[in-house]
mmCIF file of C-alpha atoms and ligand atoms in Angstrom:
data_model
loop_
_atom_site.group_PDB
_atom_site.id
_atom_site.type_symbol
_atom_site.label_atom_id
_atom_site.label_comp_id
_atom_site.label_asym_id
_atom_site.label_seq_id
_atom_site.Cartn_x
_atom_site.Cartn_y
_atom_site.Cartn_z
ATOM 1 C CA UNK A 13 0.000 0.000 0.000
ATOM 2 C CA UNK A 14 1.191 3.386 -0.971
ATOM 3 C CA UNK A 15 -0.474 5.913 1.648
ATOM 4 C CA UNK A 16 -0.362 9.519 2.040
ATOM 5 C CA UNK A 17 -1.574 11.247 5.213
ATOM 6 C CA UNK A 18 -2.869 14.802 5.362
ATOM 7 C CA UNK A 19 -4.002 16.921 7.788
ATOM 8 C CA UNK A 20 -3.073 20.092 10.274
ATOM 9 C CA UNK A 21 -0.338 20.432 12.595
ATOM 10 C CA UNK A 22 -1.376 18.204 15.827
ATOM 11 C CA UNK A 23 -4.307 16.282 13.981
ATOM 12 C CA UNK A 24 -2.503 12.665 14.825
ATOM 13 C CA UNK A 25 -0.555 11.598 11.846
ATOM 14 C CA UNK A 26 2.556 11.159 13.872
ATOM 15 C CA UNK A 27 0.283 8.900 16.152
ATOM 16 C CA UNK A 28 -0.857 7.281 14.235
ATOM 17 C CA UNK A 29 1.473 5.954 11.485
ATOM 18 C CA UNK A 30 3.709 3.895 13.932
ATOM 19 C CA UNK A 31 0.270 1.322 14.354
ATOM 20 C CA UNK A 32 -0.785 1.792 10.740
ATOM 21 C CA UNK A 33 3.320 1.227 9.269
ATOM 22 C CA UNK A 34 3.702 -2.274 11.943
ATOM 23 C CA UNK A 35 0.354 -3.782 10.507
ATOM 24 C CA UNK A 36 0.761 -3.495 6.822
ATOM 25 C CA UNK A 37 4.678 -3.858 6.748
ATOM 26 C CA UNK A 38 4.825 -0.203 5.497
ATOM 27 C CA UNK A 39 8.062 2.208 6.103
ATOM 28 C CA UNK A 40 7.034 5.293 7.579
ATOM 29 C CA UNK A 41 8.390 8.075 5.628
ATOM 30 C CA UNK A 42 7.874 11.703 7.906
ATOM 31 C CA UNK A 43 9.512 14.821 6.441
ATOM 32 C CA UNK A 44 8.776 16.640 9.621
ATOM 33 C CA UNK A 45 10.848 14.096 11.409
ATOM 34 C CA UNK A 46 13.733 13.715 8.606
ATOM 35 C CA UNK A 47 14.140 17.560 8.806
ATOM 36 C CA UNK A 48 14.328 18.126 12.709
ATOM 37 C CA UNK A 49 16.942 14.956 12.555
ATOM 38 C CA UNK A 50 19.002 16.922 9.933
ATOM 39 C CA UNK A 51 18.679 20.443 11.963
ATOM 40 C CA UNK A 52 20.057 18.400 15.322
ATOM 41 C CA UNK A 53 23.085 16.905 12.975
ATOM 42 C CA UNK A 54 23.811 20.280 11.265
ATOM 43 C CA UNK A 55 23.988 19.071 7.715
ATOM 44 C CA UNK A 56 24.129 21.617 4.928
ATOM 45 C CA UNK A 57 20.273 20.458 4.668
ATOM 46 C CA UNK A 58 19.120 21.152 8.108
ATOM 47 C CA UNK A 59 21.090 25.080 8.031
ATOM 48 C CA UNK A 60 18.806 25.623 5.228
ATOM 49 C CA UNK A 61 15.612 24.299 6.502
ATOM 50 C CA UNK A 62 15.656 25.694 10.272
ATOM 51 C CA UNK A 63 14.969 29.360 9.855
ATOM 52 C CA UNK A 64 11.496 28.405 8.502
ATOM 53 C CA UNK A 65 10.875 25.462 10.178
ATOM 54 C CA UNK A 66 11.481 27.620 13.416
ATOM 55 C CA UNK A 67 9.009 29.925 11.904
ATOM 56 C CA UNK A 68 6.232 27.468 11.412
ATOM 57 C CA UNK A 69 6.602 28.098 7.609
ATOM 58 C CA UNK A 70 7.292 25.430 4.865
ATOM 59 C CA UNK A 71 10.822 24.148 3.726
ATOM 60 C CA UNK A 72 11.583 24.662 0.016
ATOM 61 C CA UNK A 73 9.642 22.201 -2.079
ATOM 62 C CA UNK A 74 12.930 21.376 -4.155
ATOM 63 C CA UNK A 75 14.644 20.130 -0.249
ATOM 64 C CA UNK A 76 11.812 18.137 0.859
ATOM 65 C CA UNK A 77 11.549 16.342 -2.912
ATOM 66 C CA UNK A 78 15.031 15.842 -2.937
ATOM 67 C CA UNK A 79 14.793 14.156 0.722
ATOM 68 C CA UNK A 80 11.774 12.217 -0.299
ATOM 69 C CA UNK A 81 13.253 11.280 -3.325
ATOM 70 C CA UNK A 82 16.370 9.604 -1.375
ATOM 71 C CA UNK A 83 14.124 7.920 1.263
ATOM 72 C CA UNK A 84 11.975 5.995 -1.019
ATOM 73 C CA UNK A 85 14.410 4.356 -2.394
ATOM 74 C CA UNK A 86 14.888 2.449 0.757
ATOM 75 C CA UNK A 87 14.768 -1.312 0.717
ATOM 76 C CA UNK A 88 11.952 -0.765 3.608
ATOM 77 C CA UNK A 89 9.972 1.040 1.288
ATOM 78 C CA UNK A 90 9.309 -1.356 -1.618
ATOM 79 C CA UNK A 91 6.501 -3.084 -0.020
ATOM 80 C CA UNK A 92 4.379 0.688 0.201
ATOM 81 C CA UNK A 93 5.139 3.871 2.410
ATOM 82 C CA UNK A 94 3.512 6.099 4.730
ATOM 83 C CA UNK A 95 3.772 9.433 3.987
ATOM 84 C CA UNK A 96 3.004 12.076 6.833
ATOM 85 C CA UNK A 97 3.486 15.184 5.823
ATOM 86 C CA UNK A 98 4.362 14.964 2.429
ATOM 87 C CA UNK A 99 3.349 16.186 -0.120
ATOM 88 C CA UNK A 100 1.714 19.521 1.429
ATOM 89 C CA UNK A 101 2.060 21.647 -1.846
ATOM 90 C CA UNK A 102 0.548 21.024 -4.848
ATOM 91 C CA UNK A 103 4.041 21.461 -6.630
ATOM 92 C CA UNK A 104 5.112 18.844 -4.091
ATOM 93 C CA UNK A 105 2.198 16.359 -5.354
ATOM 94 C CA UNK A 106 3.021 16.612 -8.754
ATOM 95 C CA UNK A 107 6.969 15.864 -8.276
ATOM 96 C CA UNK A 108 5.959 13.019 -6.110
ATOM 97 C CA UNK A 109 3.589 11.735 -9.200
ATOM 98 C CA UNK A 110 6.359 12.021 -11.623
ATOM 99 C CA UNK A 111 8.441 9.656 -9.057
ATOM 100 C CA UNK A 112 5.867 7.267 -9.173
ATOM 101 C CA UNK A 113 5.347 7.093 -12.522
ATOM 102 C CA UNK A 114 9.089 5.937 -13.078
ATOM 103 C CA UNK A 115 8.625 2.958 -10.637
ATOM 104 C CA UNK A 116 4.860 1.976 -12.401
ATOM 105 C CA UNK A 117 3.491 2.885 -9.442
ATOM 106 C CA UNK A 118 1.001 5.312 -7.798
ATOM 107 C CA UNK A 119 -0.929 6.206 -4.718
ATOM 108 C CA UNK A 120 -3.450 4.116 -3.218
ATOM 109 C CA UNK A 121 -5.060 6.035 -0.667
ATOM 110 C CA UNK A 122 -4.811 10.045 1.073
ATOM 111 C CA UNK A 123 -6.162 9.244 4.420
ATOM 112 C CA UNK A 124 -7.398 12.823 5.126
ATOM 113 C CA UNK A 125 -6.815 13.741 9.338
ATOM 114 C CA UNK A 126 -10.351 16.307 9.221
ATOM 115 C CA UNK A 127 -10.383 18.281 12.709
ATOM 116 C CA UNK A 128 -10.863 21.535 13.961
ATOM 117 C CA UNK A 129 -8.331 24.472 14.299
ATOM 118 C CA UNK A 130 -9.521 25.092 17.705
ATOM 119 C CA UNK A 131 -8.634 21.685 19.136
ATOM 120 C CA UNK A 132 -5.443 21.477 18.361
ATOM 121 C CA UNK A 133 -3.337 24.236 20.636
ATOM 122 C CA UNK A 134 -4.248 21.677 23.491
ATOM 123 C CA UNK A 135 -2.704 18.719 21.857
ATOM 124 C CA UNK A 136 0.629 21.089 20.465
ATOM 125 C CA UNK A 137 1.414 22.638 23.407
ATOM 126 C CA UNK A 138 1.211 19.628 25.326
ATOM 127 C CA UNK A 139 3.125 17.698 23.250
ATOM 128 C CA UNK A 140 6.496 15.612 24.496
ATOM 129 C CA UNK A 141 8.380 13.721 22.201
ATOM 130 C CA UNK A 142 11.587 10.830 22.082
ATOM 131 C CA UNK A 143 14.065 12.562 19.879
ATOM 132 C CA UNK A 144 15.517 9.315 18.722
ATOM 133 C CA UNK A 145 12.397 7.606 17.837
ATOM 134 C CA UNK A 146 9.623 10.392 17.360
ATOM 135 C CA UNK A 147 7.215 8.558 19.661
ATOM 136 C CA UNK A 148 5.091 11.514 20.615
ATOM 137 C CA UNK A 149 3.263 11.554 23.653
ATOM 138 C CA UNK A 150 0.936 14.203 25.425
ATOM 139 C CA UNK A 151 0.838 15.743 29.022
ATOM 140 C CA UNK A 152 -2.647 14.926 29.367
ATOM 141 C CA UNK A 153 -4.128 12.843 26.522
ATOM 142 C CA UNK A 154 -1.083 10.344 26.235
ATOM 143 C CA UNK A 155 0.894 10.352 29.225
ATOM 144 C CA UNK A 156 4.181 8.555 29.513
ATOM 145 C CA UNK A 157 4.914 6.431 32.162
ATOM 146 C CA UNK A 158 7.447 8.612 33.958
ATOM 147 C CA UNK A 159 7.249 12.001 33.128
ATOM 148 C CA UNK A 160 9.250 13.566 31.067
ATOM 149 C CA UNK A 161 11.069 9.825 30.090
ATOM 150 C CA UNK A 162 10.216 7.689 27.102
ATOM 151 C CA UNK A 163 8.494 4.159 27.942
ATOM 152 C CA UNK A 164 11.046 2.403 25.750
ATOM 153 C CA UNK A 165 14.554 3.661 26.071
ATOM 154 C CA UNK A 166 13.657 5.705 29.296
ATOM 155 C CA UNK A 167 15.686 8.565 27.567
ATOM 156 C CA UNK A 168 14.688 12.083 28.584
ATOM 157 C CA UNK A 169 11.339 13.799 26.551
ATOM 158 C CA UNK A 170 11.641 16.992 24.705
ATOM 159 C CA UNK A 171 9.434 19.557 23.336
ATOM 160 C CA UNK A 172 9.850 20.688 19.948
ATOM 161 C CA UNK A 173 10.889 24.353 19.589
ATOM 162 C CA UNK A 174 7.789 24.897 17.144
ATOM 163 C CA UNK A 175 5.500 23.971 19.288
ATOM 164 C CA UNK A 176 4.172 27.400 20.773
ATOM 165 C CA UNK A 177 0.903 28.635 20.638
ATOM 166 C CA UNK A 178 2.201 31.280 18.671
ATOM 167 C CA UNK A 179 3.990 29.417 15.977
ATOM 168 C CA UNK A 180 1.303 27.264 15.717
ATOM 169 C CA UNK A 181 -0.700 29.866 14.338
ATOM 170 C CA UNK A 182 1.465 30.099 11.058
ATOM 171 C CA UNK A 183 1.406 26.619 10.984
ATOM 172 C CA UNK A 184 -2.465 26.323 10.508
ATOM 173 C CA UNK A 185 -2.044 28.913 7.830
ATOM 174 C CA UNK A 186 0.301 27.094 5.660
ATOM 175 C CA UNK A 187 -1.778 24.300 6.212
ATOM 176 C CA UNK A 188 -4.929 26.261 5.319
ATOM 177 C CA UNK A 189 -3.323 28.099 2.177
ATOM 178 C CA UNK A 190 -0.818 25.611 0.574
ATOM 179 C CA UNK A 191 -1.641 22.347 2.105
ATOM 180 C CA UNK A 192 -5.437 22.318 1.644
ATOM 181 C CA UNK A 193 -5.062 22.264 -2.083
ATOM 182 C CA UNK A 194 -3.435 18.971 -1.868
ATOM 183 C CA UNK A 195 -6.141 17.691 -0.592
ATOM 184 C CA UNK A 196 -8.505 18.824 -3.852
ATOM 185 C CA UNK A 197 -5.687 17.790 -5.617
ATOM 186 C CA UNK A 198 -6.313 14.190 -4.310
ATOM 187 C CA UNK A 199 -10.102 14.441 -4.902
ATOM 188 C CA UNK A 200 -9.938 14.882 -8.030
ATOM 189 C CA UNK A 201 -8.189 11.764 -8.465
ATOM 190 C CA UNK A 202 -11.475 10.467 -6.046
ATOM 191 C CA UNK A 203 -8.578 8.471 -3.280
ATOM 192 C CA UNK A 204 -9.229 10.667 -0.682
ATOM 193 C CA UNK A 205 -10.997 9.307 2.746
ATOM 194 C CA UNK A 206 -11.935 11.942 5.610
ATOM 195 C CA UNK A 207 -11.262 10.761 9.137
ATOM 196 C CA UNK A 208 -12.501 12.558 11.951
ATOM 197 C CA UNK A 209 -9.552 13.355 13.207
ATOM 198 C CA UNK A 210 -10.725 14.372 16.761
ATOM 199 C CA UNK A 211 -11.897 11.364 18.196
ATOM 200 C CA UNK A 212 -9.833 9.389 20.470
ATOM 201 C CA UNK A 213 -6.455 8.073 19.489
ATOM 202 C CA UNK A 214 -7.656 4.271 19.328
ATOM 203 C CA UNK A 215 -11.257 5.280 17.859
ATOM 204 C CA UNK A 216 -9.263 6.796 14.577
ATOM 205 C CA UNK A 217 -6.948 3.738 14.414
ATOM 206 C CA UNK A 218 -10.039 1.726 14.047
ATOM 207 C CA UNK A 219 -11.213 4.158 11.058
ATOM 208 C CA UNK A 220 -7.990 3.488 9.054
ATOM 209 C CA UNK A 221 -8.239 0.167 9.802
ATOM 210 C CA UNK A 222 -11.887 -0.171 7.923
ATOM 211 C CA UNK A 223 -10.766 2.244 5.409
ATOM 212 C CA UNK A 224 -7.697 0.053 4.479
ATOM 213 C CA UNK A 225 -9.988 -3.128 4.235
ATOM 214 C CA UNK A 226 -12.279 -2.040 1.980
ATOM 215 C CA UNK A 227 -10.205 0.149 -0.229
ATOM 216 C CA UNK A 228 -7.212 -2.659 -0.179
HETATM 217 P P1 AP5 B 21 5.828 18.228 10.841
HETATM 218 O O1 AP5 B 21 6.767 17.568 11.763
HETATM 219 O O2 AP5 B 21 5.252 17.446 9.710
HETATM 220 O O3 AP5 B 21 4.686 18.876 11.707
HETATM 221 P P2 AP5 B 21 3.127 19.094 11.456
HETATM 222 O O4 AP5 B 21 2.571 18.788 10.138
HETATM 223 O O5 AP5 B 21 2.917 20.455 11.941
HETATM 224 O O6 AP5 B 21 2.481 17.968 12.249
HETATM 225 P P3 AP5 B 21 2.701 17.580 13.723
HETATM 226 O O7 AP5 B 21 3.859 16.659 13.843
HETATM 227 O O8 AP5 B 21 2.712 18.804 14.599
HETATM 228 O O9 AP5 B 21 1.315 16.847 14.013
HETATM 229 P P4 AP5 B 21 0.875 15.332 13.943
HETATM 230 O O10 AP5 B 21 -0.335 15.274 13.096
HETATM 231 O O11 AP5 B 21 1.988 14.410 13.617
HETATM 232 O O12 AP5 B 21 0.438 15.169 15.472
HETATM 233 P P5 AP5 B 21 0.809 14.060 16.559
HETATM 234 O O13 AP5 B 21 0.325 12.727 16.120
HETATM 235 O O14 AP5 B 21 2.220 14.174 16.997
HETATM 236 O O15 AP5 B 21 6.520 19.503 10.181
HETATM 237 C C1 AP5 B 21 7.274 20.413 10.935
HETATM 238 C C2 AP5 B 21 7.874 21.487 10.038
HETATM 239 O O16 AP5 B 21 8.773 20.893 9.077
HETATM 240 C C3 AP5 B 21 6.877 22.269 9.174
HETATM 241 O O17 AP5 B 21 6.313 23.357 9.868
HETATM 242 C C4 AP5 B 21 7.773 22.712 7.989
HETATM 243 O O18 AP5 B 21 8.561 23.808 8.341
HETATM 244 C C5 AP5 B 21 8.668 21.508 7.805
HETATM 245 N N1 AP5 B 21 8.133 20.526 6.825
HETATM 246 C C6 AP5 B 21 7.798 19.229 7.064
HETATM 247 N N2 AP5 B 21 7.349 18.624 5.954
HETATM 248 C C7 AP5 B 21 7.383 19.563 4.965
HETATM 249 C C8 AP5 B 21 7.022 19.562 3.586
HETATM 250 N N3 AP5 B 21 6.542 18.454 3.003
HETATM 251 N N4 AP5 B 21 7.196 20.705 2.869
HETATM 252 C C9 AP5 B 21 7.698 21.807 3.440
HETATM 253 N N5 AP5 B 21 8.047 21.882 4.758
HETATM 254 C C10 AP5 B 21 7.899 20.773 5.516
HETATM 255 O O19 AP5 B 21 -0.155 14.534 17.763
HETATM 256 C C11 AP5 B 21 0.018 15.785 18.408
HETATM 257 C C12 AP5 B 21 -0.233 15.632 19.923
HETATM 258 O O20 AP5 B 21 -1.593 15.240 20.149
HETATM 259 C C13 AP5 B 21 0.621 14.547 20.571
HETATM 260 O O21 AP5 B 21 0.995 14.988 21.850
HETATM 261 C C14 AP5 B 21 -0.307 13.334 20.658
HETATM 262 O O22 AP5 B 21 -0.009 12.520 21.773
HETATM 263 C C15 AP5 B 21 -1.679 13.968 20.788
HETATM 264 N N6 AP5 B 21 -2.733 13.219 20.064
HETATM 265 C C16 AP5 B 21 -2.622 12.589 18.862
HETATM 266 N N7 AP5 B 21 -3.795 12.031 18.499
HETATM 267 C C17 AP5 B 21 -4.681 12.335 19.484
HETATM 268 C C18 AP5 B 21 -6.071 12.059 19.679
HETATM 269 N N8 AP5 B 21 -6.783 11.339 18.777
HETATM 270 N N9 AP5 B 21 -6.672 12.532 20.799
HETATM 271 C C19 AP5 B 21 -5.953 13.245 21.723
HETATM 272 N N10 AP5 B 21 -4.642 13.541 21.591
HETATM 273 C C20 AP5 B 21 -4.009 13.093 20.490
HETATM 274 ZN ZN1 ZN B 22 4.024 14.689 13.152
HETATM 275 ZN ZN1 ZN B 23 -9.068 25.566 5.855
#
C-alpha cells in the first residue's frame, strides 16, 4: 500500500502511522521528522531548513523532494510507504507523481486527518516527544509512564521548539493556504478518505483500519 496522510499540525498523523506502518509492513516516511533529525546533525540540509521550520513556515519544495526522493528508495519502502506530511504543496504532489510514474506505481489512498483548528493548541502545546524515535506523547491525553522519560529507552522527553501557541498559528495557515489544495488535488483523483480526526487516538486507528480493508 502506498499511503499519504494529510491533515493540520497536531491532527494525529505522527500517532498514528507507527500502528498503521507495523500492521501493513509499510516504512514510515515523515519529512517533519527527517528535517528536525538533519537540523540536530547540522547538515548543509538542516542550516537551510531551520529558519522556517522555526518559523512554522514550509521548507523549500525542491529540499523536501530531494529528501523524499532519497528515502523511497529504501529497501523498507518497496513493499508501500507512509507518507506524513508529504506532499503539502501542490508542486510537491506533482513531483511526487512524476516519481511514481518511473517505478509503475502510484498512490493508493490520502487518508485525510479532518479536525478543527480550535482543538489542536491543546494537543501542540502539550506535546512531548523521544528525539531518537519520534514517539510523541501528550501531558494529558497520552501520558508517559514517567514524566518527562520515554516508555522504551527511558531517555529524557523533549518539546519541539515549534510547538508554541504562537507558531502554531502560522502553521495552521500554511496548512490552510498551501496544504489544503493537496487535498482537492487528491479528490480529483477520487482516493481521498476523511477521518474525523478528533476522536480518540484508538477510535481513529479503528477508522484506518476499515478504510484500508475495503479500499485494499
Ligand atoms: P511536521 O513535523 O510534519 O509537523 P506538522 O505537520 O505540523 O504535524 P505535527 O507533527 O505537529 O502533528 P501530527 O499530526 O503528527 O500530530 P501528533 O500525532 O504528533 O513539520 C514540521 C515542520 O517541518 C513544518 O512546519 C515545515 O517547516 C517543515 N516541513 C515538514 N514537511 C514539509 C514539507 N513536506 N514541505 C515543506 N516543509 C515541511 O499529535 C500531536 C499531539 O496530540 C501529541 O501529543 C499526541 O499525543 C496527541 N494526540 C494525537 N492524536 C490524538 C487524539 N486522537 N486525541 C488526543 N490527543 C491526540
Ligand atoms: Zn508529526
Ligand atoms: Zn481551511
Amino acid at each position: 500500500k502506498r499511503l499519504i496522510l494529510v491533515g493540520p499540525p497536531g491532527s494525529g498523523k505522527g500517532t498514528q502511522s507507527p500502528i498503521i506502518k507495523d500492521e501493513y509492513c509499510l516504512c514510515h516516511l515523515a519529512t517533519g521528522d527527517m528535517l528536525r533529525a538533519a537540523v540536530a546533525a547540522k547538515t548543509p540540509l538542516g542550516i537551510k531548513a531551520k529558519e522556517a521550520m522555526d518559523k512554522g513556515e514550509l521548507v523549500s519544495d525542491d529540499l523536501v523532494v530531494s529528501i523524499i526522493d532519497e528515502a523511497m528508495k529504501k529497501p523498507s519502502c518497496h513493499k508501500g510507504f507512509i507518507l506524513d506530511g508529504f506532499p503539502r504543496t501542490v508542486v510537491q504532489a506533482q513531483k511526487l507523481d512524476e516519481m511514481l510514474e518511473k517505478q509503475g506505481v502510484k498512490v493508493d489512498k490520502v487518508l485525510n486527518f479532518a479536525i478543527d483548528d480550535a482543538i489542536l493548541e491543546e494537543r501542540i502545546t502539550g506535546r512531548w516527544i523521544h528525539p531518537g524515535s519520534g514517539r510523541s506523547y501528550h501531558t494529558k491525553f497520552a501520558p508517559p509512564k514517567v514524566p518527562g522519560v520515554d516508555d522504551v529507552t527511558g531517555e529524557p522527553l523533549i518539546q519541539r521548539k515549534d510547538d508554541t501557541a504562537a507558531v502554531l498559528k502560522s502553521r495552521l495557515e500554511a496548512f490552510h493556504k498551501q496544504t489544503e489544495p493537496v487535498i482537492d488535488y487528491y479528490s480529483k483523483k477520487s482516493i481521498v478518505a476523511h477521518l474525523h480526526a478528533e476522536k480518540a487516538p484508538k477510535e481513529v486507528t479503528s477508522e484506518v483500519e476499515k478504510l484500508l480493508l475495503i479500499c485494499s
